[in-house]
């Protein structure tokens, strides 16, 4: 008896909003029986986005976007607010999950050539969504309001400023002024919380509409290439014979995998914790190494390997050409074979891209193009003594910042050449000229180092790679 009032209430609501007319067909539409575990990544990406929306709303209730209170609000969320550290961790790891799943989904679609007729616009909308997701991830980095986030945005604005004619305008728009400040974080907050999620919601709606119109693609058949003339008729015939309802027959896989993703995100948040809250930004400090989140490291690594003359072209060209190439891929190839076995170049492209991404990400994580401001003084075991002029020269290598960029026997940065064997490669005169006058990406020290300090450093460097039993003539004139 108690169910009847509930049913009457539901029927009244359903009659007004049309849930059974609009939502149930979406849930019960036929999908190919072959659409199994390969097809779970799209719904998992949507689930990760929902996690981001939920945790983002919770964080926004305590976050102060702009002014001196921004960092204080982050400290409050992390250390004081109920479940604040868990929600902040879920938002952080959820961003990584969303980017990763979106890329995997795109790779799966590419490998199965699902972008071919009649699903060209499915792919195009997906490409737009992927780039918006990356933009959302980038804007979120500044909202941490630490030195790393501030300098990363500064670098990005400098890159955008290289655009011919409109570059300064773009850079000014990104920072909301001439420098990073309260207006910058307010602008990024608006883009991160309102603009980009709105675009994603609209893109998801279009994506779902296109899926309902053209159906879920079946697994590729090596003996059945796509022919726009006959594909739709064949597809409808197959789906009516072998198709299964999305709910409940096919959807259980999506539910299981998406639930697992949520638990992984939650587990990372609880056991690994939220990202470390670095000290607040200090524009006067140069001891900061801007390091983007892991999914952008490969791009920074590429830039570090380029000669200066090509930097501007790559900075501006790679994102634009990458978007154009992906977006218009269905226009180039919208028919023919879909099976990976008939398209070996597709598999080769994915393998090459994955290996390159992995190698460049590892290289970028080591950030050899940035000075290492955290290096310690050279130990006596490396210097060969713990006192005397030799140790004084080794200490000056640290005091003057030489070790920030140069490695000696495993101690120091990697921005400049390694100096472990420098005593075999350069003479005293060569070293004095290099130190005084500087060189490519190396400052000149002539005005910031005394003659005695110079000779102590040179005497120390001349012992590197040389038999320590050989006499060192300290204080020799050049």
C-alpha positions in Angstrom: 0.0 0.0 0.0 2.9 2.4 0.8 4.2 2.0 -2.7 1.1 3.4 -4.4 1.5 7.0 -3.2 5.1 6.9 -4.3 4.2 5.5 -7.7 1.4 8.1 -8.1 3.9 10.8 -7.2 6.5 9.4 -9.6 4.0 9.0 -12.4 2.9 12.7 -11.8 6.5 13.9 -12.1 7.3 11.6 -15.0 4.2 12.9 -16.9 5.5 16.5 -16.5 9.2 16.1 -17.2 9.1 13.1 -19.6 11.8 11.1 -17.9 10.5 7.9 -19.5 10.4 9.5 -22.9 13.9 11.0 -22.9 16.1 9.3 -20.4 15.0 5.7 -20.6 15.6 5.4 -24.3 19.1 6.7 -23.7 19.6 4.0 -21.0 18.0 1.2 -23.0 19.3 2.0 -26.5 20.9 -1.0 -28.3 24.6 -1.3 -28.4 26.7 -3.9 -30.2 27.2 -7.1 -28.3 31.0 -6.8 -29.1 31.2 -3.5 -27.2 32.7 -4.8 -24.1 35.7 -3.8 -21.9 37.3 -1.7 -24.7 34.4 0.7 -24.4 34.5 1.6 -20.7 36.9 4.5 -20.9 34.5 7.2 -22.1 32.1 6.6 -19.3 35.0 6.5 -16.8 36.2 9.9 -18.0 32.7 11.2 -17.4 32.8 9.7 -13.9 36.2 11.4 -13.2 34.7 14.7 -14.4 31.7 14.3 -12.0 34.3 13.7 -9.2 36.0 16.9 -10.2 32.7 18.8 -10.2 31.7 17.5 -6.7 35.0 18.1 -5.0 35.5 21.4 -6.8 32.1 22.7 -5.4 33.1 21.6 -1.9 36.5 23.3 -2.2 35.1 26.5 -3.6 33.0 26.9 -0.5 36.1 27.6 1.5 38.5 28.9 -1.2 39.2 32.6 -1.5 40.1 33.4 -5.1 42.3 36.5 -4.9 44.0 38.7 -2.4 46.1 37.9 0.6 43.6 35.4 1.9 44.1 32.9 -0.9 47.0 31.1 0.6 45.4 31.2 4.0 42.3 29.6 2.7 44.4 26.8 1.2 46.1 26.3 4.6 42.6 26.2 6.2 41.3 23.7 3.7 44.3 21.4 4.1 44.8 21.5 7.8 41.5 22.6 9.5 38.4 22.1 7.4 36.5 18.8 7.9 37.7 16.4 5.2 39.4 19.3 3.5 42.6 17.4 2.9 40.7 14.4 1.5 38.7 16.6 -0.9 41.7 18.5 -2.0 43.6 15.2 -2.6 40.6 13.8 -4.6 40.5 16.9 -6.7 44.2 16.7 -7.4 44.3 13.0 -8.2 40.9 13.3 -10.0 42.5 15.7 -12.4 45.2 13.3 -13.3 42.7 10.5 -13.7 40.5 12.6 -16.0 43.4 13.6 -18.2 44.7 10.0 -18.3 41.3 8.4 -19.1 40.5 11.1 -21.7 43.8 10.3 -23.5 43.3 6.5 -23.3 39.7 6.9 -24.6 41.1 8.9 -27.6 43.7 6.3 -28.3 41.1 3.5 -28.2 38.9 5.5 -30.6 41.9 6.1 -32.9 43.1 2.5 -32.8 39.6 1.3 -33.8 39.1 4.1 -36.3 35.8 4.9 -34.8 36.2 8.5 -36.2 35.3 7.2 -39.6 31.9 7.7 -41.2 29.3 8.5 -39.8 31.0 9.5 -36.5 33.3 12.2 -37.6 31.7 14.8 -35.3 31.9 12.4 -32.4 35.7 12.6 -32.8 35.8 16.3 -33.4 33.8 17.1 -30.3 36.1 14.7 -28.3 39.2 16.5 -29.5 37.7 19.8 -28.3 36.8 18.2 -25.0 40.4 16.9 -24.6 42.0 20.3 -25.1 39.5 21.9 -22.7 40.3 19.3 -20.1 44.0 20.1 -20.5 43.2 23.8 -20.2 41.1 23.1 -17.1 44.1 21.2 -15.6 46.5 24.0 -16.4 44.3 26.7 -14.8 43.9 24.6 -11.7 47.7 24.7 -11.1 47.7 28.4 -10.4 44.9 28.1 -7.9 47.3 26.3 -5.5 48.9 29.7 -5.2 52.4 28.6 -4.5 55.7 29.5 -6.2 55.5 26.7 -8.6 52.0 27.6 -9.8 52.9 31.3 -10.1 56.1 30.8 -12.1 54.4 28.3 -14.3 51.8 30.8 -15.3 54.5 33.4 -15.8 56.3 31.1 -18.2 53.0 30.3 -20.0 52.3 34.1 -20.4 55.8 34.6 -21.7 55.3 31.9 -24.2 51.9 33.3 -25.4 53.6 36.8 -25.5 55.7 35.5 -28.4 52.7 35.4 -30.7 53.2 37.9 -33.5 51.1 41.1 -33.2 48.6 39.9 -30.6 51.2 38.3 -28.3 51.3 41.1 -25.7 47.5 41.3 -25.6 47.2 37.6 -25.0 49.9 37.7 -22.2 48.1 40.7 -20.6 44.8 38.7 -20.8 46.3 35.6 -19.2 47.8 37.5 -16.2 45.1 40.1 -15.8 47.7 42.8 -15.8 51.5 43.2 -16.1 52.4 40.7 -13.4 50.8 37.8 -11.6 48.6 39.0 -8.8 45.1 38.9 -7.3 43.5 39.7 -10.6 45.3 36.8 -12.2 44.0 34.2 -9.7 40.5 35.7 -9.9 40.6 35.3 -13.7 41.9 31.8 -13.6 39.3 30.9 -11.0 36.6 32.1 -13.3 38.0 30.1 -16.2 38.6 27.0 -14.1 35.2 26.9 -12.2 32.8 28.5 -14.7 33.9 28.8 -18.3 35.7 25.5 -18.9 33.3 23.3 -17.0 30.4 24.9 -19.0 32.2 24.1 -22.2 32.7 20.5 -21.0 29.1 20.1 -20.1 28.0 21.4 -23.5 30.6 19.1 -25.2 29.4 16.1 -23.3 25.8 16.9 -24.2 26.7 17.1 -27.9 28.8 14.0 -27.6 25.9 12.0 -26.1 23.5 13.4 -28.7 25.8 12.2 -31.5 26.1 8.8 -29.8 22.3 8.4 -29.7 22.1 9.5 -33.4 24.8 7.2 -34.8 25.0 4.5 -32.2 28.0 2.9 -30.5 30.4 1.5 -33.1 31.0 -2.2 -33.2 34.4 -3.8 -32.8 36.3 -3.4 -36.2 36.1 -6.3 -38.6 39.2 -6.8 -40.8 36.9 -8.0 -43.6 34.3 -5.2 -43.5 35.8 -1.8 -44.3 33.6 1.3 -43.9 31.7 2.3 -47.0 29.7 5.5 -46.5 27.3 4.3 -49.2 26.2 1.2 -47.3 27.5 1.5 -43.7 24.3 2.8 -42.0 22.1 0.2 -43.5 24.4 -2.6 -42.5 24.9 -1.2 -39.0 21.1 -1.0 -38.4 20.7 -4.5 -39.6 23.4 -5.9 -37.4 22.3 -3.9 -34.3 18.8 -5.2 -34.6 20.0 -8.8 -34.8 22.9 -8.9 -32.3 22.5 -5.7 -30.3 21.9 -5.7 -26.5 20.3 -3.0 -24.3 22.9 -0.7 -22.8 21.1 -1.0 -19.4 21.3 -3.4 -17.8 23.2 -5.8 -20.1 26.2 -3.7 -21.2 26.3 -0.9 -18.5 27.5 -3.1 -15.7 31.1 -3.0 -17.0 31.0 0.8 -17.0 29.6 0.8 -13.5 32.3 -1.5 -12.2 35.2 0.3 -13.8 34.0 3.8 -12.9 33.4 2.7 -9.3 37.0 1.3 -9.2 38.3 4.7 -10.6 36.5 6.5 -7.8 38.0 4.2 -5.1 41.4 4.6 -6.6 41.1 8.4 -6.5 39.8 8.2 -2.9 42.6 5.8 -1.9 45.3 8.0 -3.3 43.8 11.0 -1.5 43.7 9.1 1.9 47.0 7.2 1.7 49.2 9.5 -0.4 47.6 12.8 0.8 46.9 16.0 -1.1 49.8 17.7 -3.0 52.3 19.4 -0.7 51.4 23.0 0.0 54.5 24.9 -0.9 55.4 28.3 0.6 53.4 31.2 -0.8 54.8 32.9 -3.9 57.5 35.4 -3.5 58.2 37.3 -6.8 61.5 38.6 -5.5 62.9 35.1 -5.1 64.7 33.4 -8.0 65.1 30.1 -6.1 62.0 28.6 -7.8 61.9 25.8 -10.4 58.6 26.0 -12.2 57.6 22.4 -12.8 54.2 21.7 -14.5 52.0 18.8 -13.6 53.2 15.5 -15.0 51.0 15.6 -18.2 52.7 18.8 -19.4 56.3 17.7 -18.5 56.9 16.3 -22.0 56.3 19.6 -23.6 58.7 21.5 -21.3 61.3 18.8 -22.0 60.9 19.3 -25.8 61.4 23.0 -25.3 64.5 22.4 -23.3 66.1 20.4 -26.1 65.5 23.0 -28.8 67.9 25.6 -30.0 66.8 29.1 -29.0 65.9 30.0 -32.6 63.3 27.3 -32.8 61.7 27.8 -29.4 59.1 30.4 -30.6 58.0 28.3 -33.6 57.5 25.2 -31.5 55.9 27.0 -28.6 53.2 28.4 -30.9 53.1 25.8 -33.6 52.9 22.5 -31.7 49.5 23.2 -29.9 48.0 24.7 -33.0 49.1 22.1 -35.4 48.3 19.3 -32.9 44.8 20.5 -32.5 44.3 21.0 -36.3 45.7 17.6 -37.1 43.6 15.8 -34.6 40.4 17.8 -35.3 40.5 17.3 -39.1 41.7 13.6 -39.0 38.2 12.3 -40.0 38.2 14.6 -43.0 41.4 13.0 -44.2 40.3 9.4 -43.7 36.6 8.8 -43.1 36.3 5.4 -44.9 38.1 2.2 -45.4 39.5 -0.3 -42.9 39.0 0.2 -39.2 40.8 -2.9 -37.9 44.3 -2.2 -36.4 45.6 -5.3 -38.3 44.8 -3.4 -41.5 46.3 -0.1 -40.2 49.7 -1.0 -38.8 50.8 2.6 -39.0 48.2 3.5 -36.4 49.7 1.1 -33.9 53.2 2.3 -34.7 52.1 5.9 -34.2 50.6 5.0 -30.8 53.7 3.1 -29.7 56.1 5.8 -30.8 54.0 8.5 -29.2 53.7 6.6 -25.9 57.5 5.8 -25.7 58.3 9.4 -26.6 55.9 10.7 -24.0 57.4 8.4 -21.3 61.0 9.3 -22.2 60.3 13.0 -22.4 58.3 13.0 -19.1 61.2 11.3 -17.3 63.6 13.7 -18.8 61.3 16.6 -17.9 60.9 15.4 -14.3 64.7 15.5 -13.8 64.4 19.1 -15.2 68.1 19.3 -16.2 67.4 22.7 -17.9 66.7 24.4 -14.6 69.3 25.2 -11.9 69.1 23.1 -8.8 68.9 25.6 -5.9 68.7 22.9 -3.3 72.2 21.4 -3.8 74.5 21.0 -0.8 78.2 21.7 -0.5 80.6 19.2 -1.9 81.7 16.7 0.8 85.3 16.1 1.7 85.1 12.7 0.0 84.6 14.4 -3.3 87.0 17.3 -2.7 89.8 15.1 -1.5 90.4 17.0 1.8 88.4 18.8 4.5 90.6 21.9 4.8 93.0 24.2 3.1 92.7 26.1 -0.2 91.2 23.2 -2.0 88.2 23.0 0.4 87.9 26.8 0.2 87.6 26.6 -3.6 85.0 23.8 -3.3 82.9 25.9 -0.8 83.1 28.9 -3.2 81.6 26.7 -5.9 78.5 26.4 -3.7 78.5 30.0 -2.4 78.8 31.5 -5.9 76.1 29.2 -7.3 78.3 27.2 -9.6 76.9 23.9 -8.3 73.4 25.0 -9.1 74.1 24.3 -12.8 77.2 22.0 -12.8 77.5 18.5 -11.5 80.7 17.3 -9.8 80.9 13.6 -9.0 77.1 13.3 -8.6 76.7 16.6 -6.6 75.1 19.6 -8.3 72.6 20.5 -11.0 72.6 19.5 -14.7 71.8 22.8 -16.5 75.4 23.2 -17.5 78.2 20.9 -18.5 79.4 18.4 -16.0 82.7 19.4 -14.3 83.8 16.0 -12.9 86.7 15.7 -15.4 87.1 19.4 -16.3 90.7 19.4 -15.1 91.6 17.2 -18.1 89.7 19.3 -20.6 90.5 23.0 -19.9 93.6 24.9 -18.9 93.9 27.5 -16.2 93.6 30.3 -18.8 90.5 28.7 -20.3 88.8 28.4 -16.9 89.6 32.0 -16.0 88.2 33.3 -19.3 85.0 31.2 -19.0 84.3 32.3 -15.4 85.0 36.0 -16.0 83.2 36.3 -19.3 80.4 33.7 -19.1 78.9 32.0 -22.1 75.7 30.5 -23.5 73.2 30.6 -20.6 76.1 31.3 -18.1 76.4 34.7 -16.5 79.7 36.5 -16.3 81.3 36.6 -12.9 84.0 39.2 -13.5 82.1 41.8 -11.4 81.0 39.5 -8.7 84.1 37.5 -7.8 87.4 38.7 -6.4 90.8 37.7 -7.8 91.5 35.5 -4.8 88.1 33.7 -5.0 88.6 33.2 -8.7 92.0 31.5 -8.2 90.7 29.3 -5.4 87.9 28.1 -7.7 90.2 27.5 -10.6 92.7 25.7 -8.5 89.9 23.4 -7.3 88.6 22.8 -10.8 92.0 21.9 -12.1 92.1 18.9 -9.7 88.9 17.4 -11.2 89.8 14.3 -13.2 93.5 14.7 -12.4 95.5 12.4 -10.2 95.2 13.9 -6.7 98.9 13.0 -6.0 100.0 15.6 -8.5 101.0 19.0 -6.9 98.6 21.9 -7.3 100.2 25.3 -7.6 97.7 27.5 -5.7 97.7 31.1 -6.6 99.6 30.8 -9.9 99.0 33.8 -12.1 97.1 33.2 -15.3 
